[in-house]
Tab-separated table of C-alpha atoms in Angstrom:
chain	number	residue	atom	x	y	z
C	1	ILE	CA	99.245	115.658	126.162
C	2	HIS	CA	102.284	114.483	124.223
C	3	THR	CA	104.029	116.154	121.313
C	4	SER	CA	106.559	114.596	118.982
C	5	ILE	CA	108.109	117.975	118.235
C	6	SER	CA	111.354	118.460	120.148
C	7	PRO	CA	111.237	121.009	122.971
C	8	GLY	CA	112.727	124.349	122.015
C	9	THR	CA	111.893	123.996	118.322
C	10	ARG	CA	111.242	127.421	116.849
C	11	LEU	CA	109.504	128.390	113.639
C	12	ARG	CA	112.066	130.424	111.709
C	13	SER	CA	109.842	131.180	108.721
C	14	ILE	CA	106.620	130.117	107.058
C	15	ARG	CA	105.120	130.936	103.676
C	16	VAL	CA	102.631	129.421	101.255
C	17	GLU	CA	103.449	129.168	97.542
C	18	LYS	CA	101.232	127.345	95.067
C	19	GLN	CA	99.424	125.427	97.861
C	20	ILE	CA	102.696	124.262	99.441
C	21	CYS	CA	103.347	125.471	102.983
C	22	ARG	CA	107.081	125.969	103.383
C	23	LEU	CA	108.363	125.830	106.959
C	24	ASP	CA	111.849	126.468	108.192
C	25	LEU	CA	112.441	125.171	111.715
C	26	SER	CA	115.302	125.607	114.170
C	27	ALA	CA	117.948	122.931	114.757
C	28	GLU	CA	116.190	121.768	117.937
C	29	PHE	CA	113.654	120.023	115.696
C	30	LEU	CA	116.243	117.283	115.014
C	31	GLU	CA	117.155	116.649	118.672
C	32	ASN	CA	114.678	113.785	119.155
C	33	PRO	CA	115.293	111.481	116.154
C	34	GLU	CA	113.083	108.671	117.486
C	35	GLU	CA	110.076	111.003	117.279
C	36	LEU	CA	111.022	112.737	114.026
C	37	THR	CA	108.793	110.643	111.761
C	38	TRP	CA	105.790	111.435	113.953
C	39	ALA	CA	106.681	115.119	114.186
C	40	LEU	CA	106.843	115.408	110.386
C	41	ARG	CA	103.519	113.592	110.035
C	42	VAL	CA	101.741	115.686	112.657
C	43	ILE	CA	102.941	118.960	111.166
C	44	THR	CA	102.050	117.900	107.619
C	45	ALA	CA	98.634	116.465	108.487
C	46	SER	CA	97.733	119.505	110.586
C	47	LEU	CA	98.761	122.112	108.038
C	48	CYS	CA	97.074	120.275	105.162
C	49	THR	CA	93.711	120.688	106.908
C	50	LEU	CA	93.976	124.438	106.301
C	51	GLU	CA	92.321	125.941	103.259
C	52	GLY	CA	94.741	126.479	100.399
C	53	ILE	CA	97.413	124.059	101.648
C	54	SER	CA	97.803	120.668	99.993
C	55	ALA	CA	101.414	119.848	100.881
C	56	VAL	CA	104.223	120.839	103.247
C	57	TYR	CA	107.946	121.341	102.668
C	58	ILE	CA	110.076	121.412	105.827
C	59	THR	CA	113.648	122.619	106.145
C	60	VAL	CA	115.837	122.983	109.226
C	61	GLU	CA	118.033	126.068	109.568
C	62	GLY	CA	117.352	126.833	105.908
C	63	THR	CA	118.347	123.489	104.405
C	64	VAL	CA	117.163	119.915	104.013
C	65	PRO	CA	119.009	117.981	106.754
C	66	GLU	CA	121.561	115.422	105.603
C	67	GLY	CA	121.524	111.818	106.747
C	68	TYR	CA	117.752	111.324	106.855
C	69	PRO	CA	115.614	109.294	104.440
C	70	ALA	CA	114.651	111.324	101.369
C	71	SER	CA	110.983	110.642	102.092
C	72	TRP	CA	111.189	112.556	105.382
C	73	PHE	CA	112.001	115.925	103.843
C	74	GLY	CA	110.821	117.433	100.601
C	75	VAL	CA	107.227	117.941	99.558
C	76	LEU	CA	105.054	115.947	101.977
C	77	THR	CA	101.359	115.149	101.698
C	78	PRO	CA	99.346	113.267	104.322
C	79	LYS	CA	98.958	109.522	103.788
C	80	SER	CA	95.934	107.527	104.921
C	81	ASP	CA	98.067	105.018	106.874
C	82	TRP	CA	100.122	107.525	108.850
C	83	PHE	CA	98.121	107.305	112.065
C	84	LEU	CA	96.736	103.773	112.007
């Protein structure tokens, strides 16, 4: 079994508002940048299978990380070509 989520990543908070699941993760989440795209996709696709969740918003240590493409953070919804 392989995970794209960096070891040691902790969930700092989670809440659902207006069908958007808002996650705040620890800084360890950013320690494996080559897997970050996959980690974001896996988290988003998994959470959006739950009833009442249509999108995911991920922050790290309470903020949107700087230096990453804008499409990686913000409101994310699963795309049909993510896992092809």
